[in-house]
């Protein structure tokens, strides 16, 4: 799990730097095409034989839509906003939104008072992170599309929570991790086919094939395989604790990107987000113990 955090953080910082000088949609289309092909090949050797009924098919369709929103939102957010802030929103909003979505979708009732308090604290620190960016105190200068990047990061974080619930539903119906990974990126590819500038395809591939491959491997294929194995062999409490360190690890990797100026405000925000995420995970663990 620790390796997952390190690899994905490094990949996200690298992707953010690359997208400043290249066509992000072309890079993402090619990367996701390779990712989808890779996981389909891996799924062919999977022993699980779960059938796809109407309800499961509907879950897969919704999962494809939500996956497209979360992943594209993440990467385009990285283009316009400091990576550590984008990851902070993903880490903070995911578990918090999951609590509320479980209450609505899985009919688990009103969340406990502690979860409501955590949600309020996350909203406050999220507002602080937005202020950091808008006031020029972040590591990346606030630009014309920075507000758009913030919105995408928030939407991506919320979409990630729904993704986790949908994946859990498919696991409960007998599908394996490889099967879910094989069939969850079709919607992302279809959306990117509508966004991409086809005249840029050949130049991007010929000039930046290594960077595109590196982004696909470091931010998608390897991290998804690592987290799948981590979830299988490590207790959920440990998994969530390790994942909560992602904003700080991402912040440290930003020192490798010369365009990002180290920001003490971002670091403080990441510490606060991590502290609340860890506290929330601990409280949930105590309730389930």
XYZ file of C-alpha atoms in Angstrom:
289
model
C 0.000 0.000 0.000
C 2.859 2.370 0.781
C 4.307 1.624 -2.656
C 0.932 2.504 -4.206
C 0.961 5.934 -2.547
C 4.549 6.642 -3.645
C 4.082 5.489 -7.268
C 0.765 7.294 -7.782
C 2.030 10.511 -6.159
C 5.123 10.540 -8.359
C 3.019 9.809 -11.448
C 0.517 12.572 -10.690
C 3.233 15.200 -10.233
C 4.887 14.052 -13.463
C 1.542 14.124 -15.311
C 0.796 17.627 -14.032
C 4.131 18.883 -15.376
C 3.675 17.093 -18.710
C 0.163 18.470 -19.283
C 1.522 22.028 -19.158
C 3.219 21.545 -22.520
C 1.151 18.853 -24.257
C -2.372 17.933 -25.319
C -3.810 16.321 -22.199
C -6.761 14.679 -23.961
C -4.542 12.916 -26.503
C -2.237 11.632 -23.773
C -5.179 10.434 -21.691
C -6.908 8.738 -24.630
C -3.798 6.757 -25.522
C -3.049 5.952 -21.872
C -6.559 4.727 -21.106
C -6.662 2.674 -24.306
C -3.510 0.858 -23.166
C -4.887 0.519 -19.624
C -8.172 -0.953 -20.869
C -6.365 -3.411 -23.166
C -3.972 -4.442 -20.376
C -6.709 -5.208 -17.857
C -8.823 -7.037 -20.440
C -5.857 -9.310 -21.191
C -5.329 -9.923 -17.468
C -9.042 -10.654 -16.966
C -8.917 -13.405 -19.607
C -6.923 -15.529 -17.159
C -9.259 -14.831 -14.237
C -10.983 -17.822 -12.692
C -14.154 -15.954 -11.702
C -17.171 -16.741 -13.889
C -19.728 -14.267 -12.535
C -22.516 -13.654 -15.045
C -23.603 -10.180 -16.136
C -27.319 -9.812 -15.428
C -29.433 -6.721 -16.034
C -28.722 -5.179 -12.636
C -24.997 -5.858 -12.837
C -24.913 -4.414 -16.348
C -26.599 -1.262 -15.062
C -24.008 -0.974 -12.294
C -21.222 -1.351 -14.868
C -22.761 1.398 -17.034
C -22.996 3.801 -14.088
C -19.468 2.821 -13.007
C -18.161 3.695 -16.474
C -19.797 7.126 -16.339
C -18.545 7.868 -12.827
C -15.053 6.554 -13.630
C -14.833 8.885 -16.630
C -15.813 11.862 -14.480
C -13.412 11.029 -11.637
C -10.323 10.200 -13.724
C -10.652 12.977 -16.292
C -11.537 15.405 -13.514
C -8.417 14.341 -11.629
C -6.032 14.766 -14.546
C -7.433 18.037 -15.865
C -7.489 19.325 -12.296
C -3.774 18.495 -12.081
C -3.179 20.663 -15.145
C -4.532 23.835 -13.522
C -4.106 23.345 -9.749
C -1.243 22.361 -7.453
C -1.162 18.521 -7.374
C -1.010 18.321 -3.564
C -4.252 20.308 -3.325
C -6.003 18.132 -5.923
C -4.947 14.954 -4.081
C -6.061 16.491 -0.774
C -9.580 16.922 -2.146
C -9.561 13.340 -3.434
C -8.426 11.919 -0.075
C -10.736 14.060 2.051
C -13.926 14.026 0.006
C -13.866 10.336 -0.922
C -14.378 8.726 2.526
C -16.612 11.569 3.738
C -18.927 11.406 0.731
C -18.983 7.604 0.985
C -20.633 7.867 4.402
C -23.455 10.004 3.024
C -23.822 7.958 -0.161
C -24.056 4.767 1.879
C -26.843 6.381 3.896
C -28.772 7.122 0.699
C -27.877 4.290 -1.694
C -27.412 1.401 0.713
C -30.029 2.701 3.180
C -27.748 2.647 6.224
C -29.559 5.451 8.016
C -28.402 8.864 9.206
C -24.599 8.980 9.695
C -23.292 9.110 13.277
C -22.685 12.508 14.848
C -18.900 12.040 14.537
C -19.209 11.627 10.743
C -21.308 14.780 10.521
C -18.660 16.700 12.485
C -15.906 15.317 10.236
C -17.874 16.358 7.150
C -18.127 19.909 8.495
C -14.387 20.008 9.256
C -13.549 18.691 5.788
C -15.715 21.427 4.264
C -13.892 24.073 6.322
C -10.426 22.848 5.381
C -11.526 22.440 1.770
C -12.546 26.108 1.797
C -9.119 26.940 3.237
C -7.432 25.010 0.410
C -9.478 26.949 -2.137
C -8.446 30.208 -0.448
C -4.797 29.083 -0.600
C -5.029 28.748 -4.365
C -7.134 31.841 -5.064
C -5.021 34.125 -2.857
C -1.752 33.148 -4.554
C -0.411 31.222 -1.551
C -0.304 27.855 -3.299
C 2.692 26.360 -5.055
C 1.190 27.125 -8.485
C 0.131 30.583 -9.597
C -3.633 31.132 -9.808
C -4.619 31.339 -13.467
C -7.658 31.843 -15.655
C -8.711 28.197 -15.413
C -7.660 27.478 -11.831
C -11.217 27.768 -10.523
C -12.234 25.221 -13.177
C -9.465 22.927 -11.924
C -10.686 23.254 -8.318
C -14.238 22.362 -9.358
C -12.957 19.324 -11.267
C -10.907 18.194 -8.256
C -13.983 18.417 -6.010
C -16.163 16.577 -8.544
C -13.453 13.920 -8.932
C -13.306 13.398 -5.159
C -17.080 13.013 -4.923
C -17.137 10.698 -7.955
C -14.448 8.539 -6.370
C -16.734 7.902 -3.397
C -19.518 6.705 -5.686
C -17.003 4.585 -7.607
C -16.010 2.743 -4.432
C -19.640 1.922 -3.637
C -20.320 0.665 -7.177
C -17.183 -1.513 -7.143
C -18.258 -2.921 -3.778
C -21.663 -3.814 -5.257
C -19.965 -5.708 -8.097
C -17.667 -7.539 -5.679
C -20.739 -8.570 -3.669
C -22.194 -10.067 -6.868
C -19.174 -12.273 -7.463
C -17.067 -10.235 -9.875
C -13.301 -10.241 -9.385
C -11.088 -7.185 -9.207
C -9.620 -7.900 -12.648
C -13.063 -8.187 -14.201
C -14.127 -4.854 -12.768
C -10.906 -3.160 -13.915
C -11.281 -4.659 -17.399
C -14.742 -3.178 -17.967
C -14.757 0.145 -16.129
C -12.851 2.373 -18.603
C -14.991 2.133 -21.752
C -16.919 5.271 -20.811
C -13.680 7.172 -20.222
C -12.388 6.241 -23.680
C -15.687 7.181 -25.353
C -15.710 10.581 -23.632
C -12.087 11.237 -24.582
C -12.844 10.312 -28.210
C -15.297 13.200 -28.198
C -12.855 15.641 -26.594
C -9.620 14.841 -28.418
C -8.153 16.859 -31.300
C -7.472 14.134 -33.887
C -4.938 16.295 -35.733
C -2.731 16.070 -32.624
C -2.719 12.285 -32.361
C 0.240 11.484 -34.624
C 2.457 14.403 -33.460
C 1.800 13.563 -29.785
C 2.597 9.891 -30.247
C 5.761 10.543 -32.265
C 7.105 13.272 -29.945
C 5.923 12.179 -26.501
C 5.362 8.423 -26.642
C 7.609 7.795 -23.642
C 5.857 10.410 -21.478
C 2.434 9.039 -22.424
C 3.537 5.494 -21.584
C 5.034 6.673 -18.286
C 1.776 8.397 -17.301
C -0.292 5.321 -18.122
C 2.001 2.987 -16.194
C 2.708 5.210 -13.162
C -0.747 6.720 -12.590
C -3.060 3.926 -13.747
C -1.772 0.398 -14.384
C 0.736 -0.059 -11.539
C -1.244 1.875 -8.866
C -4.504 0.045 -9.664
C -2.781 -3.344 -9.488
C -1.009 -2.381 -6.255
C -4.121 -1.105 -4.506
C -6.042 -4.196 -5.616
C -3.405 -6.428 -4.010
C -3.246 -4.183 -0.960
C -6.991 -4.397 -0.410
C -6.792 -8.181 -0.795
C -3.951 -8.793 1.683
C -4.129 -5.849 4.117
C -6.836 -4.923 6.606
C -9.136 -2.085 5.433
C -8.115 0.016 8.445
C -4.442 -0.190 7.404
C -5.281 0.510 3.756
C -7.172 3.694 4.612
C -4.498 4.868 7.029
C -1.777 4.532 4.384
C -3.900 6.230 1.701
C -4.481 9.212 3.973
C -0.775 10.062 3.651
C -1.136 10.677 -0.108
C -1.404 14.520 0.079
C 1.827 14.825 2.073
C 3.714 12.381 -0.169
C 2.480 14.288 -3.236
C 3.609 17.557 -1.646
C 7.118 16.150 -1.177
C 7.318 14.955 -4.798
C 6.466 18.481 -5.929
C 10.039 19.467 -5.052
C 10.998 17.588 -8.233
C 8.895 19.992 -10.347
C 10.668 23.316 -10.862
C 7.464 25.172 -11.770
C 5.959 24.522 -8.296
C 7.125 26.795 -5.477
C 7.017 25.042 -2.069
C 4.122 26.516 -0.084
C 3.886 26.338 3.692
C 0.149 27.069 3.392
C -0.362 23.975 1.236
C 1.709 21.890 3.646
C -0.391 23.019 6.617
C -3.579 22.261 4.675
C -2.290 18.786 3.805
C -1.383 18.112 7.448
C -4.874 19.154 8.566
C -6.557 17.045 5.874
C -4.425 14.026 6.785
C -5.088 14.456 10.527
C -8.847 14.600 10.011
C -8.787 11.689 7.544
C -6.833 9.547 10.014
C -9.160 10.531 12.882
C -12.215 9.697 10.787
C -10.775 6.309 9.782
C -9.948 5.542 13.427
C -13.468 6.444 14.600
C -15.030 4.270 11.882
C -12.715 1.421 12.846
C -13.665 1.730 16.538
C -17.379 1.635 15.684
C -16.984 -1.499 13.560
C -14.655 -3.294 15.989
